[in-house]
Coordinates of C-alpha atoms in Angstrom, one line a residue:
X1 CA 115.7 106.4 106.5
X2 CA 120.3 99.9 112.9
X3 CA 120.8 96.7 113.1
X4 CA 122.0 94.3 109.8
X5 CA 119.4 94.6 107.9
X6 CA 120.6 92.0 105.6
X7 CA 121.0 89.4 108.7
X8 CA 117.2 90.3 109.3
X9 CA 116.3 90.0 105.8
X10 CA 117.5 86.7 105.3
X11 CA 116.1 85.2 108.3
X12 CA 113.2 86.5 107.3
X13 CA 113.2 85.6 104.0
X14 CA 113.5 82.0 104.9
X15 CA 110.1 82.5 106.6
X16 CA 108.3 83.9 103.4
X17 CA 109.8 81.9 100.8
X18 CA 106.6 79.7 100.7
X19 CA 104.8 82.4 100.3
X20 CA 100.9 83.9 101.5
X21 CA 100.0 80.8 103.3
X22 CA 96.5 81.7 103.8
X23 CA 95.8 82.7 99.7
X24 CA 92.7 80.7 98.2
X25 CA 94.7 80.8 95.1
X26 CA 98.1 82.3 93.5
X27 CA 98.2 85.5 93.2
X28 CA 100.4 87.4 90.2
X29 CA 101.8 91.1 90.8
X30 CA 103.0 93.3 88.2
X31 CA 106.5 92.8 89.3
X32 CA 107.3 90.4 92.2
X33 CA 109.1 93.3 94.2
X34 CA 107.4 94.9 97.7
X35 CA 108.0 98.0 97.0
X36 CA 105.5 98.0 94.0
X37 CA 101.9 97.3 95.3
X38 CA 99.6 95.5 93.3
X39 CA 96.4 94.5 94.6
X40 CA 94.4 93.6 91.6
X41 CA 95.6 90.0 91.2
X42 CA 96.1 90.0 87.7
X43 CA 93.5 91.9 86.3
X44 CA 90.6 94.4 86.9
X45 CA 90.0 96.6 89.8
X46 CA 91.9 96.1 93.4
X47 CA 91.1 98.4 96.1
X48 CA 93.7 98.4 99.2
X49 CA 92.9 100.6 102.4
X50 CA 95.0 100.2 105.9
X51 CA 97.2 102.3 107.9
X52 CA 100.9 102.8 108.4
X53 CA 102.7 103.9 111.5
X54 CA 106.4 106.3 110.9
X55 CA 108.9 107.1 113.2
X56 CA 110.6 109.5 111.2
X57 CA 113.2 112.8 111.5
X58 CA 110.7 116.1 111.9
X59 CA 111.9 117.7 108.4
X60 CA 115.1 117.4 106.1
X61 CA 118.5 118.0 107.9
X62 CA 116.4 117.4 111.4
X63 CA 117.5 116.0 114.6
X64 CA 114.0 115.6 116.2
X65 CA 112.1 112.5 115.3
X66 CA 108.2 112.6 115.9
X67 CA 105.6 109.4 115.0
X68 CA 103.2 109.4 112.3
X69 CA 100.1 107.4 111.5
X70 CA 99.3 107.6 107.6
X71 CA 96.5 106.1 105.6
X72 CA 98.0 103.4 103.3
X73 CA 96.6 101.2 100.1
X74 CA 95.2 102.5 97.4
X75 CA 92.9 102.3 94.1
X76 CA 94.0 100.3 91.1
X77 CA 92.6 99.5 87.7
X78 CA 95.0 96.8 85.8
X79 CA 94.6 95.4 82.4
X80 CA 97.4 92.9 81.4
X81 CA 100.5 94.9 81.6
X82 CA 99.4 97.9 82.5
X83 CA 98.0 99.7 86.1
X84 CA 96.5 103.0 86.5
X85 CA 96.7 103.9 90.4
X86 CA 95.2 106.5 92.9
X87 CA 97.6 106.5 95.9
X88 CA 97.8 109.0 98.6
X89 CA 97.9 112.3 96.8
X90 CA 99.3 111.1 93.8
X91 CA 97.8 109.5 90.3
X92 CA 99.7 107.6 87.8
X93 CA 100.6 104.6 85.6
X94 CA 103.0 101.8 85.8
X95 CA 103.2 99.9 83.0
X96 CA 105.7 96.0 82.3
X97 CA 108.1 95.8 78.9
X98 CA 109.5 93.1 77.9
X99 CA 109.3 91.4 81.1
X100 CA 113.2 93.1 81.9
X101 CA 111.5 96.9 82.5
X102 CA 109.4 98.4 84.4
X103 CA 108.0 101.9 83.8
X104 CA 106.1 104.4 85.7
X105 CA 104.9 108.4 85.7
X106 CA 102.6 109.6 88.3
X107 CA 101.7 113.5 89.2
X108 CA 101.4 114.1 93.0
X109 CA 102.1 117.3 95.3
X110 CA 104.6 117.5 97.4
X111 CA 103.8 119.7 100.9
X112 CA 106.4 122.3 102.1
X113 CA 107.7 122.2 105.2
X114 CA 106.4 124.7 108.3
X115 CA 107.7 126.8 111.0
X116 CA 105.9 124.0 113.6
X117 CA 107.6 121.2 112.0
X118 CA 110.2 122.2 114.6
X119 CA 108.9 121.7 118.2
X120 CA 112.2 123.0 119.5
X121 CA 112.0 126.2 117.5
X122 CA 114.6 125.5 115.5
X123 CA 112.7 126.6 111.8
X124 CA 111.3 129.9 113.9
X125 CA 111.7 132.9 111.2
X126 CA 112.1 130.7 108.5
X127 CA 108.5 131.2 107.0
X128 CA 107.2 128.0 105.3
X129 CA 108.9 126.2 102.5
X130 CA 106.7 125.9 98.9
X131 CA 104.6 123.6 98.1
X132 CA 103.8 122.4 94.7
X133 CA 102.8 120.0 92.0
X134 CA 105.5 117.2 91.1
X135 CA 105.5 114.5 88.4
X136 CA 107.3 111.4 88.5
X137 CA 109.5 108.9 86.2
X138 CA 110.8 106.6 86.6
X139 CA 112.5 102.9 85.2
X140 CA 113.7 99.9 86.5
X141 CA 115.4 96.8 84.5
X142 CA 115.6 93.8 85.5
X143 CA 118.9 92.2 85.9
X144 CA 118.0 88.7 86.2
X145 CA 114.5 87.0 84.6
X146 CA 113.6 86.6 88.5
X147 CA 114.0 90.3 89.5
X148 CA 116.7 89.5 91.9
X149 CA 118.6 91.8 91.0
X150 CA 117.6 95.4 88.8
X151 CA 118.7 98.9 88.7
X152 CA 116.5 102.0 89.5
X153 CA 116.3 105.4 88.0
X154 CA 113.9 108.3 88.9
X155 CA 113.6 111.9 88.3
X156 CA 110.6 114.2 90.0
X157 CA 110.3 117.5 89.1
X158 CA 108.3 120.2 88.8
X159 CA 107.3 123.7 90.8
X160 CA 109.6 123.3 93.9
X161 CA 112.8 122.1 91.4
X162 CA 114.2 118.9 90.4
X163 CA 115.7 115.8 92.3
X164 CA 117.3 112.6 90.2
X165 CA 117.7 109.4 92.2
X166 CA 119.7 106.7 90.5
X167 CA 120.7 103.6 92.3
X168 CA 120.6 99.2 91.7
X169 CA 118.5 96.9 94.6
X170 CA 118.4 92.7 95.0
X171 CA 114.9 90.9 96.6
X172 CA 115.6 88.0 98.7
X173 CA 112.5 85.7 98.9
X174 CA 110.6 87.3 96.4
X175 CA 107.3 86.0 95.1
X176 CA 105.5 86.3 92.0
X177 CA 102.6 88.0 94.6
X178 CA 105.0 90.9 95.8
X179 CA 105.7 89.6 98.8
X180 CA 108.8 89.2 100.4
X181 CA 112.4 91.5 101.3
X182 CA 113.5 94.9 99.1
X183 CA 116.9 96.1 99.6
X184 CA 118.4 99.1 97.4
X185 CA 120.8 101.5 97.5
X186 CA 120.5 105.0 95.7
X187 CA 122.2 108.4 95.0
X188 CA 120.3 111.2 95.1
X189 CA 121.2 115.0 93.0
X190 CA 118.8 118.1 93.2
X191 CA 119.1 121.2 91.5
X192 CA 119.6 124.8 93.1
X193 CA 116.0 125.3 93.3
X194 CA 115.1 122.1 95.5
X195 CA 118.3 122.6 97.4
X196 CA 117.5 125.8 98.3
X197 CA 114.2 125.3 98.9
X198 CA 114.9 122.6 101.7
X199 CA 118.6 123.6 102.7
X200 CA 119.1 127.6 101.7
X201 CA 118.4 130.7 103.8
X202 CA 117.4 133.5 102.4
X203 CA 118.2 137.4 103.2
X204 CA 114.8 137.9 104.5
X205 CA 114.8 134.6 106.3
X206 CA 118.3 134.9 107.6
X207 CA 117.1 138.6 109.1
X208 CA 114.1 136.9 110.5
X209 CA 115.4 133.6 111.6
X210 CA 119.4 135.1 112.6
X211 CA 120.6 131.8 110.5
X212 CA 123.7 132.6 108.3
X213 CA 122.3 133.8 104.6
X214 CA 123.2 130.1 102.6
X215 CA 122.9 129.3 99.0
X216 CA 123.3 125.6 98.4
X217 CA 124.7 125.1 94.8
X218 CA 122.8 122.1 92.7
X219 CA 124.3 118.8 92.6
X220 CA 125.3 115.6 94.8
X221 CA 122.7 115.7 97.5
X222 CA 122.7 112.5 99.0
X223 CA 123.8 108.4 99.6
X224 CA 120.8 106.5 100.8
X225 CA 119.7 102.5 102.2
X226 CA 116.6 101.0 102.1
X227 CA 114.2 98.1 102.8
X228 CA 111.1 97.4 101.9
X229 CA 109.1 94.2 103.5
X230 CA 105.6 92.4 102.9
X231 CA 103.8 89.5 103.7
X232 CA 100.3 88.5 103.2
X233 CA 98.9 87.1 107.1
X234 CA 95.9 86.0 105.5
X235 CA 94.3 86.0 102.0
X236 CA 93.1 89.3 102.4
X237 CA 95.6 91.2 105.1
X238 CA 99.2 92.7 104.1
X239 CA 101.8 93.0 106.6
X240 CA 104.3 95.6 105.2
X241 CA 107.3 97.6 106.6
X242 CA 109.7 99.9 105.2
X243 CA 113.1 101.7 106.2
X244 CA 115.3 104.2 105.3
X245 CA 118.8 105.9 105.7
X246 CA 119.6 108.6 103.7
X247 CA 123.5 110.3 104.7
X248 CA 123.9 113.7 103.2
X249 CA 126.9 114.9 101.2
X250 CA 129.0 118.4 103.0
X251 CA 127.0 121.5 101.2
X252 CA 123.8 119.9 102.4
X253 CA 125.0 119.0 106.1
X254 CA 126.7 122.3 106.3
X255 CA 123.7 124.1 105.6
X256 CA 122.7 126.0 109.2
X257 CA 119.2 124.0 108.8
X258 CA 120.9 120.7 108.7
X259 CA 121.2 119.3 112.4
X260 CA 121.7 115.6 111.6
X261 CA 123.8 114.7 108.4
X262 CA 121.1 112.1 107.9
X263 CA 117.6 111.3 107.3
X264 CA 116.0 108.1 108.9
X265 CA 112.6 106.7 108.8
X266 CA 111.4 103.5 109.6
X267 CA 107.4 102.3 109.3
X268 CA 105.2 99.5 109.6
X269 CA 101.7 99.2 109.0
X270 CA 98.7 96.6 107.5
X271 CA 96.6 96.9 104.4
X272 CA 93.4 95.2 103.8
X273 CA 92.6 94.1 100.0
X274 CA 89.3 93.7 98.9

């Protein structure tokens, strides 16, 4: 999940629209949008390894925030239009159409959440949340040749239940090596079983926990905000950053687990490509 972040963005942008100063050469990303990593520079294998620090809410519906250092990169395999990728604990394919689309599924699992998430006790009797396998789709078209513009569609689902994310973002200072500023905007839906499974309380967890026994009904979820930034320092080294704002619609803020009617994040971190 501030200040402007458009006022930041374009100052920034101004400083990247020359692009990765340091490069021996150009280098040519899938798409020329941050928030897709390519590292193989137009064909073959790239290999990306770094770290990312997070200063992020505790769990969904939190209103602690705690730190957290990541590993970030990945392992790619490209062939024209096509990547195969190994990020994290996902693996997938992302794949260019008609230069206007962009496509993607990946299979990845997503952890539940724990008891200790809460340092303040606040998750005590609630037993830990399921974990599970999740695959994603997703599309985005392009609404200008440049990229500038395009609208975003994704659906996840799988053994913890289904959330669909739909939304439209602009880059400012793009280039054609996936540098420069992201900026979206998204609604998100879940059904029962997701909202449940992050928002409900059960009768056993309500009798454990002394929460009020909630059943959160499928549907609107969520509005969210985002940015994505990144900049090559040198021909090898990334600079990237990321943040988020996600402001939750009334049965998901009502729930007795929601302290904050919003989720932030914000993160910043390096990669090094070989």
């Amino acid at each position: 999940m501030r200040k402007t972040f458009v006022q930041v963005a374009t100052f920034m942008g101004a400083l990247t629209c020359y692009g990765p100063l340091y490069a021996a050469e150009p280098i040519t990303a899938l798409v020329p949008l941050p928030s897709i990593e390519d590292f193989t520079n137009g064909d073959g294998w790239g290999f990306g390894l770094g770290l990312g620090v997070e200063y992020e809410t505790a769990y969904e519906g939190s209103d602690e925030f705690e730190v957290e250092v990541d590993p970030a990169g990945g392992v790619q395999w490209r062939t024209g239009d096509h990547v195969l990728f190994w990020a994290g604990e996902a693996i997938g394919w992302r794949a260019l159409a008609s230069d206007s689309w962009l496509f993607q599924a990946s299979v990845g699992y997503e952890e539940g959440r724990e008891e200790g998430d809460s340092e303040d006790g606040r998750l005590d009797g609630l037993g830990e949340s399921s974990s599970g396998v999740a695959v994603l789709l997703q599309a985005r078209y392009a609404l200008t040749q440049d990229w500038r513009y395009f609208l975003d569609g994704r659906v996840s689902t799988g053994e913890i239940g289904t959330l669909g994310i739909f939304g439209a973002g602009m880059c400012l200072a793009c280039q054609p090596d996936g540098t420069g500023w992201e900026l979206g905007a998204v609604v998100t839906f879940h059904d029962s079983k997701l909202a449940n499974r992050d928002f409900g309380v059960s009768a056993t967890q309500s009798n454990n926990s002394g929460l009020p026994e909630t059943d959160v009904d499928s549907g609107y979820r969520s509005t969210g905000f985002n940015v994505n930034y990144r900049h090559y320092l040198s021909e090898n080294w990334q600079l990237f950053g990321e943040a988020l704002y996600e402001l939750y619609g009334s049965d998901v803020s009502d729930s007795p687990i929601s302290r904050n009617d919003y989720e932030a994040e914000v993160g910043v971190g390096f990669i090094y490509v070989f």
